[in-house]
PDB file of C-alpha atoms in Angstrom:
ATOM      1  CA  GLU Z 173      67.003  12.933-135.621  1.00  0.00           C
ATOM      2  CA  GLU Z 174      69.303  15.409-135.207  1.00  0.00           C
ATOM      3  CA  GLU Z 175      68.242  16.426-138.460  1.00  0.00           C
ATOM      4  CA  GLU Z 176      65.844  17.138-137.597  1.00  0.00           C
ATOM      5  CA  GLN Z 177      66.225  18.837-134.263  1.00  0.00           C
ATOM      6  CA  ALA Z 178      68.830  20.858-136.494  1.00  0.00           C
ATOM      7  CA  THR Z 179      65.988  21.646-139.235  1.00  0.00           C
ATOM      8  CA  ARG Z 180      63.345  22.789-136.527  1.00  0.00           C
ATOM      9  CA  LYS Z 181      66.428  24.844-134.853  1.00  0.00           C
ATOM     10  CA  LEU Z 182      66.948  26.875-138.130  1.00  0.00           C
ATOM     11  CA  LEU Z 183      63.250  27.057-138.749  1.00  0.00           C
ATOM     12  CA  ALA Z 184      61.816  28.597-134.993  1.00  0.00           C
ATOM     13  CA  GLU Z 185      65.901  31.303-135.958  1.00  0.00           C
ATOM     14  CA  GLN Z 186      63.924  32.159-139.323  1.00  0.00           C
ATOM     15  CA  ALA Z 187      60.139  32.049-138.084  1.00  0.00           C
ATOM     16  CA  ALA Z 188      62.137  35.041-134.739  1.00  0.00           C
ATOM     17  CA  LEU Z 189      63.454  37.136-137.729  1.00  0.00           C
ATOM     18  CA  GLU Z 190      60.634  37.081-139.296  1.00  0.00           C
ATOM     19  CA  GLY Z 191      58.394  38.430-137.111  1.00  0.00           C
ATOM     20  CA  ARG Z 192      61.301  41.046-136.090  1.00  0.00           C
ATOM     21  CA  ARG Z 193      60.715  42.583-140.249  1.00  0.00           C
ATOM     22  CA  ARG Z 194      57.494  42.765-139.591  1.00  0.00           C
ATOM     23  CA  GLY Z 195      57.772  44.849-136.578  1.00  0.00           C
ATOM     24  CA  ILE Z 196      59.724  46.535-138.782  1.00  0.00           C
ATOM     25  CA  GLU Z 197      58.472  47.637-142.116  1.00  0.00           C
ATOM     26  CA  SER Z 198      55.378  48.301-139.251  1.00  0.00           C
ATOM     27  CA  THR Z 199      57.261  51.070-137.963  1.00  0.00           C
ATOM     28  CA  ILE Z 200      58.605  52.130-141.134  1.00  0.00           C
ATOM     29  CA  GLU Z 201      55.456  51.948-143.552  1.00  0.00           C
ATOM     30  CA  SER Z 202      53.297  54.368-139.861  1.00  0.00           C
ATOM     31  CA  HIS Z 203      56.413  57.024-140.129  1.00  0.00           C
ATOM     32  CA  GLU Z 204      57.057  56.101-136.483  1.00  0.00           C
ATOM     33  CA  GLY Z 205      59.735  59.210-134.568  1.00  0.00           C
ATOM     34  CA  LEU Z 206      58.117  61.202-137.401  1.00  0.00           C
ATOM     35  CA  GLN Z 207      57.317  65.219-136.015  1.00  0.00           C
ATOM     36  CA  GLN Z 208      52.709  65.366-135.791  1.00  0.00           C
ATOM     37  CA  GLY Z 209      53.229  67.716-138.125  1.00  0.00           C
ATOM     38  CA  ALA Z 210      55.149  65.312-140.994  1.00  0.00           C
ATOM     39  CA  ARG Z 211      53.167  62.894-140.042  1.00  0.00           C
ATOM     40  CA  ALA Z 212      50.115  65.252-140.775  1.00  0.00           C
ATOM     41  CA  VAL Z 213      51.037  66.434-143.882  1.00  0.00           C
ATOM     42  CA  LEU Z 214      51.293  62.080-145.143  1.00  0.00           C
ATOM     43  CA  ALA Z 215      48.342  62.074-143.115  1.00  0.00           C
ATOM     44  CA  ALA Z 216      46.589  64.524-145.419  1.00  0.00           C
ATOM     45  CA  VAL Z 217      48.177  63.010-148.690  1.00  0.00           C
ATOM     46  CA  GLU Z 218      46.944  59.418-147.698  1.00  0.00           C
ATOM     47  CA  ALA Z 219      43.610  60.983-147.135  1.00  0.00           C
ATOM     48  CA  GLY Z 220      43.395  62.684-151.072  1.00  0.00           C
ATOM     49  CA  ARG Z 221      43.875  66.129-149.180  1.00  0.00           C
ATOM     50  CA  LEU Z 222      46.841  66.754-150.196  1.00  0.00           C
ATOM     51  CA  PRO Z 223      49.084  65.625-153.872  1.00  0.00           C
ATOM     52  CA  ASP Z 224      51.252  62.428-152.597  1.00  0.00           C
ATOM     53  CA  ALA Z 225      54.677  64.799-153.592  1.00  0.00           C
ATOM     54  CA  PHE Z 226      56.179  64.473-150.018  1.00  0.00           C
ATOM     55  CA  GLN Z 227      58.985  62.273-148.514  1.00  0.00           C
ATOM     56  CA  PRO Z 228      60.586  62.543-146.360  1.00  0.00           C
ATOM     57  CA  VAL Z 229      64.701  62.905-145.851  1.00  0.00           C
ATOM     58  CA  GLY Z 230      64.698  59.872-143.105  1.00  0.00           C
ATOM     59  CA  GLU Z 231      63.220  57.404-145.865  1.00  0.00           C
ATOM     60  CA  ALA Z 232      64.565  58.521-148.781  1.00  0.00           C
ATOM     61  CA  LEU Z 233      67.908  57.096-147.887  1.00  0.00           C
ATOM     62  CA  GLU Z 234      69.771  53.559-147.740  1.00  0.00           C
ATOM     63  CA  VAL Z 235      72.189  53.155-145.426  1.00  0.00           C
ATOM     64  CA  ASP Z 236      74.984  50.308-144.249  1.00  0.00           C
ATOM     65  CA  LYS Z 237      74.439  49.319-140.853  1.00  0.00           C
ATOM     66  CA  ARG Z 238      78.077  50.322-139.815  1.00  0.00           C
ATOM     67  CA  HIS Z 239      77.329  53.724-140.756  1.00  0.00           C
ATOM     68  CA  ALA Z 240      73.834  53.787-139.633  1.00  0.00           C
ATOM     69  CA  THR Z 241      73.883  55.568-136.257  1.00  0.00           C
ATOM     70  CA  ALA Z 242      76.797  58.233-137.232  1.00  0.00           C
ATOM     71  CA  ILE Z 243      74.385  59.271-140.274  1.00  0.00           C
ATOM     72  CA  ASP Z 244      71.138  59.085-137.950  1.00  0.00           C
ATOM     73  CA  THR Z 245      72.924  62.258-136.407  1.00  0.00           C
ATOM     74  CA  ALA Z 246      74.218  63.529-138.463  1.00  0.00           C
ATOM     75  CA  LEU Z 247      70.569  64.623-139.672  1.00  0.00           C
ATOM     76  CA  GLY Z 248      68.952  65.197-136.469  1.00  0.00           C
ATOM     77  CA  GLY Z 249      65.658  66.475-136.672  1.00  0.00           C
ATOM     78  CA  ALA Z 250      66.648  67.656-140.422  1.00  0.00           C
ATOM     79  CA  ALA Z 251      65.207  63.705-140.888  1.00  0.00           C
ATOM     80  CA  ASN Z 252      61.219  64.599-140.128  1.00  0.00           C
ATOM     81  CA  ASP Z 253      61.696  67.107-142.725  1.00  0.00           C
ATOM     82  CA  LEU Z 254      59.755  66.877-146.367  1.00  0.00           C
ATOM     83  CA  ILE Z 255      61.139  67.237-149.792  1.00  0.00           C
ATOM     84  CA  VAL Z 256      59.261  68.534-151.824  1.00  0.00           C
ATOM     85  CA  PRO Z 257      59.443  69.207-155.991  1.00  0.00           C
ATOM     86  CA  SER Z 258      59.328  72.865-155.430  1.00  0.00           C
ATOM     87  CA  GLU Z 259      58.113  75.576-153.252  1.00  0.00           C
ATOM     88  CA  ARG Z 260      54.481  75.428-154.468  1.00  0.00           C
ATOM     89  CA  GLU Z 261      54.331  72.255-152.791  1.00  0.00           C
ATOM     90  CA  ALA Z 262      56.021  72.947-149.566  1.00  0.00           C
ATOM     91  CA  LYS Z 263      53.191  76.271-149.165  1.00  0.00           C
ATOM     92  CA  ALA Z 264      50.725  74.576-149.923  1.00  0.00           C
ATOM     93  CA  ALA Z 265      51.072  71.789-147.515  1.00  0.00           C
ATOM     94  CA  ILE Z 266      51.760  74.839-144.475  1.00  0.00           C
ATOM     95  CA  GLU Z 267      48.468  76.521-145.390  1.00  0.00           C
ATOM     96  CA  TRP Z 268      46.729  73.156-144.695  1.00  0.00           C
ATOM     97  CA  LEU Z 269      48.873  73.015-141.984  1.00  0.00           C
ATOM     98  CA  LYS Z 270      47.898  76.289-140.748  1.00  0.00           C
ATOM     99  CA  ALA Z 271      43.937  76.009-141.218  1.00  0.00           C
ATOM    100  CA  ASN Z 272      43.753  72.775-139.837  1.00  0.00           C
ATOM    101  CA  ARG Z 273      46.047  73.466-136.382  1.00  0.00           C
ATOM    102  CA  ALA Z 274      47.670  70.402-137.648  1.00  0.00           C
ATOM    103  CA  GLY Z 275      51.253  71.240-136.085  1.00  0.00           C
ATOM    104  CA  ARG Z 276      54.757  72.699-138.117  1.00  0.00           C
ATOM    105  CA  ALA Z 277      57.318  70.894-140.422  1.00  0.00           C
ATOM    106  CA  THR Z 278      60.534  71.536-142.107  1.00  0.00           C
ATOM    107  CA  PHE Z 279      59.933  71.566-146.711  1.00  0.00           C
ATOM    108  CA  GLN Z 280      63.050  71.390-148.467  1.00  0.00           C
ATOM    109  CA  PRO Z 281      61.501  72.355-152.425  1.00  0.00           C
ATOM    110  CA  LEU Z 282      64.464  71.090-155.185  1.00  0.00           C
ATOM    111  CA  THR Z 283      64.002  74.246-156.639  1.00  0.00           C
ATOM    112  CA  LEU Z 284      65.545  75.737-153.832  1.00  0.00           C
ATOM    113  CA  VAL Z 285      67.719  73.927-152.246  1.00  0.00           C
ATOM    114  CA  ARG Z 286      71.467  75.468-152.655  1.00  0.00           C
ATOM    115  CA  PRO Z 287      74.830  73.869-153.612  1.00  0.00           C
ATOM    116  CA  VAL Z 288      77.518  73.346-151.102  1.00  0.00           C
ATOM    117  CA  ALA Z 289      80.985  74.336-151.058  1.00  0.00           C
ATOM    118  CA  ILE Z 290      83.901  71.859-150.729  1.00  0.00           C
ATOM    119  CA  THR Z 291      86.620  73.677-149.170  1.00  0.00           C
ATOM    120  CA  GLU Z 292      89.790  72.253-149.556  1.00  0.00           C
ATOM    121  CA  ASP Z 293      90.505  71.937-146.135  1.00  0.00           C
ATOM    122  CA  LEU Z 294      87.410  69.296-145.827  1.00  0.00           C
ATOM    123  CA  ARG Z 295      88.911  67.210-148.536  1.00  0.00           C
ATOM    124  CA  ARG Z 296      92.248  67.137-146.790  1.00  0.00           C
ATOM    125  CA  LEU Z 297      90.332  66.410-143.599  1.00  0.00           C
ATOM    126  CA  THR Z 298      88.672  62.788-145.151  1.00  0.00           C
ATOM    127  CA  ARG Z 299      92.011  61.889-145.708  1.00  0.00           C
ATOM    128  CA  GLN Z 300      92.527  61.679-142.429  1.00  0.00           C
ATOM    129  CA  PRO Z 301      93.266  58.330-139.928  1.00  0.00           C
ATOM    130  CA  GLY Z 302      90.660  57.820-138.167  1.00  0.00           C
ATOM    131  CA  VAL Z 303      87.910  59.910-140.501  1.00  0.00           C
ATOM    132  CA  VAL Z 304      85.703  57.591-142.474  1.00  0.00           C
ATOM    133  CA  GLY Z 305      84.076  60.278-144.749  1.00  0.00           C
ATOM    134  CA  ARG Z 306      81.637  62.968-145.130  1.00  0.00           C
ATOM    135  CA  ALA Z 307      78.287  61.993-143.876  1.00  0.00           C
ATOM    136  CA  THR Z 308      76.745  62.316-147.622  1.00  0.00           C
ATOM    137  CA  ASP Z 309      78.995  60.315-148.933  1.00  0.00           C
ATOM    138  CA  LEU Z 310      78.089  57.039-146.920  1.00  0.00           C
ATOM    139  CA  VAL Z 311      73.982  57.383-148.233  1.00  0.00           C
ATOM    140  CA  ARG Z 312      72.546  56.584-151.210  1.00  0.00           C
ATOM    141  CA  CYS Z 313      69.588  57.948-152.842  1.00  0.00           C
ATOM    142  CA  ASP Z 314      67.834  58.023-155.526  1.00  0.00           C
ATOM    143  CA  PRO Z 315      69.733  61.136-157.738  1.00  0.00           C
ATOM    144  CA  ALA Z 316      67.112  63.525-157.936  1.00  0.00           C
ATOM    145  CA  VAL Z 317      66.735  63.831-153.970  1.00  0.00           C
ATOM    146  CA  ARG Z 318      70.644  64.276-154.131  1.00  0.00           C
ATOM    147  CA  PRO Z 319      70.993  68.258-153.617  1.00  0.00           C
ATOM    148  CA  VAL Z 320      68.853  67.963-150.601  1.00  0.00           C
ATOM    149  CA  VAL Z 321      71.158  65.186-149.014  1.00  0.00           C
ATOM    150  CA  ASP Z 322      74.644  67.077-150.107  1.00  0.00           C
ATOM    151  CA  SER Z 323      72.842  70.597-148.225  1.00  0.00           C
ATOM    152  CA  LEU Z 324      72.609  68.397-144.790  1.00  0.00           C
ATOM    153  CA  LEU Z 325      75.154  66.058-144.899  1.00  0.00           C
ATOM    154  CA  GLY Z 326      77.574  68.135-147.527  1.00  0.00           C
ATOM    155  CA  ARG Z 327      79.837  69.039-144.582  1.00  0.00           C
ATOM    156  CA  ILE Z 328      79.456  66.900-141.858  1.00  0.00           C
ATOM    157  CA  LEU Z 329      82.430  64.662-140.933  1.00  0.00           C
ATOM    158  CA  VAL Z 330      81.856  60.990-139.737  1.00  0.00           C
ATOM    159  CA  VAL Z 331      85.349  59.573-137.977  1.00  0.00           C
ATOM    160  CA  GLU Z 332      85.759  56.588-136.158  1.00  0.00           C
ATOM    161  CA  THR Z 333      85.979  57.477-132.837  1.00  0.00           C
ATOM    162  CA  LEU Z 334      85.437  61.083-129.581  1.00  0.00           C
ATOM    163  CA  ASP Z 335      89.179  60.305-129.742  1.00  0.00           C
ATOM    164  CA  ASP Z 336      89.092  61.097-132.967  1.00  0.00           C
ATOM    165  CA  ALA Z 337      86.739  63.499-133.489  1.00  0.00           C
ATOM    166  CA  LEU Z 338      88.400  65.658-130.323  1.00  0.00           C
ATOM    167  CA  ARG Z 339      91.782  65.498-132.427  1.00  0.00           C
ATOM    168  CA  LEU Z 340      89.866  67.207-135.520  1.00  0.00           C
ATOM    169  CA  ALA Z 341      88.639  69.573-133.641  1.00  0.00           C
ATOM    170  CA  ARG Z 342      90.441  72.828-133.961  1.00  0.00           C
ATOM    171  CA  THR Z 343      90.435  72.220-137.405  1.00  0.00           C
ATOM    172  CA  SER Z 344      88.292  74.043-140.206  1.00  0.00           C
ATOM    173  CA  GLY Z 345      85.621  73.174-142.717  1.00  0.00           C
ATOM    174  CA  TRP Z 346      83.927  70.864-141.035  1.00  0.00           C
ATOM    175  CA  SER Z 347      80.281  72.088-139.653  1.00  0.00           C
ATOM    176  CA  ARG Z 348      79.903  69.120-137.534  1.00  0.00           C
ATOM    177  CA  LEU Z 349      81.967  65.776-136.582  1.00  0.00           C
ATOM    178  CA  VAL Z 350      80.285  63.007-135.555  1.00  0.00           C
ATOM    179  CA  THR Z 351      81.398  59.576-134.645  1.00  0.00           C
ATOM    180  CA  LEU Z 352      80.464  56.097-135.966  1.00  0.00           C
ATOM    181  CA  ASP Z 353      78.983  56.025-131.756  1.00  0.00           C
ATOM    182  CA  GLY Z 354      76.844  58.729-132.506  1.00  0.00           C
ATOM    183  CA  GLU Z 355      78.632  61.640-130.558  1.00  0.00           C
ATOM    184  CA  VAL Z 356      79.133  65.461-132.071  1.00  0.00           C
ATOM    185  CA  VAL Z 357      81.702  67.406-131.592  1.00  0.00           C
ATOM    186  CA  HIS Z 358      80.260  70.885-133.454  1.00  0.00           C
ATOM    187  CA  SER Z 359      81.994  73.517-134.611  1.00  0.00           C
ATOM    188  CA  SER Z 360      81.667  76.060-131.892  1.00  0.00           C
ATOM    189  CA  GLY Z 361      83.070  73.483-129.702  1.00  0.00           C
ATOM    190  CA  ALA Z 362      80.327  71.744-127.798  1.00  0.00           C
ATOM    191  CA  VAL Z 363      80.535  68.183-128.417  1.00  0.00           C
ATOM    192  CA  THR Z 364      77.714  66.049-127.037  1.00  0.00           C
ATOM    193  CA  GLY Z 365      77.368  61.958-126.532  1.00  0.00           C
ATOM    194  CA  GLY Z 366      76.298  59.241-124.026  1.00  0.00           C
ATOM    195  CA  VAL Z 367      73.478  56.827-124.805  1.00  0.00           C
ATOM    196  CA  ALA Z 368      69.893  56.899-125.962  1.00  0.00           C
ATOM    197  CA  SER Z 369      67.240  54.617-125.780  1.00  0.00           C
ATOM    198  CA  ARG Z 370      66.241  51.976-128.498  1.00  0.00           C
ATOM    199  CA  SER Z 371      62.957  54.072-128.735  1.00  0.00           C
ATOM    200  CA  ALA Z 372      65.100  57.358-129.464  1.00  0.00           C
ATOM    201  CA  PHE Z 373      66.155  55.008-133.156  1.00  0.00           C
ATOM    202  CA  GLY Z 374      66.026  57.088-135.971  1.00  0.00           C
ATOM    203  CA  MET Z 375      64.878  56.095-139.222  1.00  0.00           C
ATOM    204  CA  VAL Z 376      67.780  55.532-141.339  1.00  0.00           C
ATOM    205  CA  GLN Z 377      68.721  53.206-138.765  1.00  0.00           C
ATOM    206  CA  ARG Z 378      65.593  51.629-138.874  1.00  0.00           C
ATOM    207  CA  LYS Z 379      66.003  50.954-142.577  1.00  0.00           C
ATOM    208  CA  ALA Z 380      69.938  50.345-142.152  1.00  0.00           C
ATOM    209  CA  GLU Z 381      68.113  46.894-139.401  1.00  0.00           C
ATOM    210  CA  LEU Z 382      65.540  45.945-142.290  1.00  0.00           C
ATOM    211  CA  ALA Z 383      67.796  45.318-144.600  1.00  0.00           C
ATOM    212  CA  ASP Z 384      70.121  43.261-142.514  1.00  0.00           C
ATOM    213  CA  THR Z 385      66.850  41.304-141.103  1.00  0.00           C
ATOM    214  CA  VAL Z 386      66.278  40.514-145.200  1.00  0.00           C
ATOM    215  CA  ARG Z 387      69.778  39.366-146.029  1.00  0.00           C
ATOM    216  CA  ALA Z 388      69.634  37.163-142.952  1.00  0.00           C
ATOM    217  CA  LEU Z 389      66.537  35.821-143.419  1.00  0.00           C
ATOM    218  CA  GLU Z 390      67.501  35.322-147.427  1.00  0.00           C
ATOM    219  CA  GLU Z 391      70.538  33.239-145.988  1.00  0.00           C
ATOM    220  CA  LEU Z 392      68.945  31.092-143.300  1.00  0.00           C
ATOM    221  CA  ALA Z 393      65.962  30.376-145.825  1.00  0.00           C
ATOM    222  CA  ALA Z 394      68.980  29.066-148.376  1.00  0.00           C
ATOM    223  CA  ARG Z 395      70.923  26.810-145.531  1.00  0.00           C
ATOM    224  CA  ILE Z 396      67.614  25.503-145.164  1.00  0.00           C
ATOM    225  CA  GLU Z 397      66.964  24.999-148.749  1.00  0.00           C
ATOM    226  CA  GLU Z 398      70.282  23.458-148.538  1.00  0.00           C
ATOM    227  CA  ARG Z 399      69.612  21.089-145.482  1.00  0.00           C
ATOM    228  CA  ARG Z 400      66.374  20.347-146.915  1.00  0.00           C
ATOM    229  CA  LYS Z 401      67.992  18.774-150.695  1.00  0.00           C
ATOM    230  CA  SER Z 402      70.831  16.491-148.438  1.00  0.00           C
ATOM    231  CA  SER Z 403      67.922  15.104-146.375  1.00  0.00           C
ATOM    232  CA  GLY Z 404      66.796  14.095-148.945  1.00  0.00           C
ATOM    233  CA  ALA Z 405      69.588  12.865-151.294  1.00  0.00           C
ATOM    234  CA  LEU Z 406      70.194  10.798-147.575  1.00  0.00           C
TER     235      LEU Z 406
END
């Protein structure tokens, strides 16, 4: 009876995780959180009015859960940008948005992306205590879109805490210092922080949470199978 109760508890936990996984997948598939113009472009792609050549920056990245808040914060509004093969697709989408009064969007044509210059100051800072690394080095993506990712995150440093960010605030070579909790020190000297609501979770955080949930489901399924095998052996 104790074995059955333990198995039922694991199955209930599995069902809850499955529900969580489906919920996160639903928000990702519906592009929840994207700005109006970007969502309109993607809707036009689904309707066959524009070519299938647009990928939101936030959906192009894979990040460990520990770094997800920092990367979402580092991207900011650029998570809504749409990566496109060339300026031709960007121009077509902008014309479509104007003709249909469907909002505005920012595009990142791979043909126009400029390489990011990494200064010696920035390289030196990545070895400082409290520095996790350059934001671009903490994300995984298709090599084809790496130039866009580098252009957006290449000069942003992720640090452990706000104290670390403030300690490095008078150094140079970076554009922003972002903590693991999402505080920001800007190159202008401005400091941003506080608590964001859960509904403000960005795409990067959602994808990291989904990956974490899938891993938990796999581990749970293995435990359930192991318990069933041991019960059968008895």
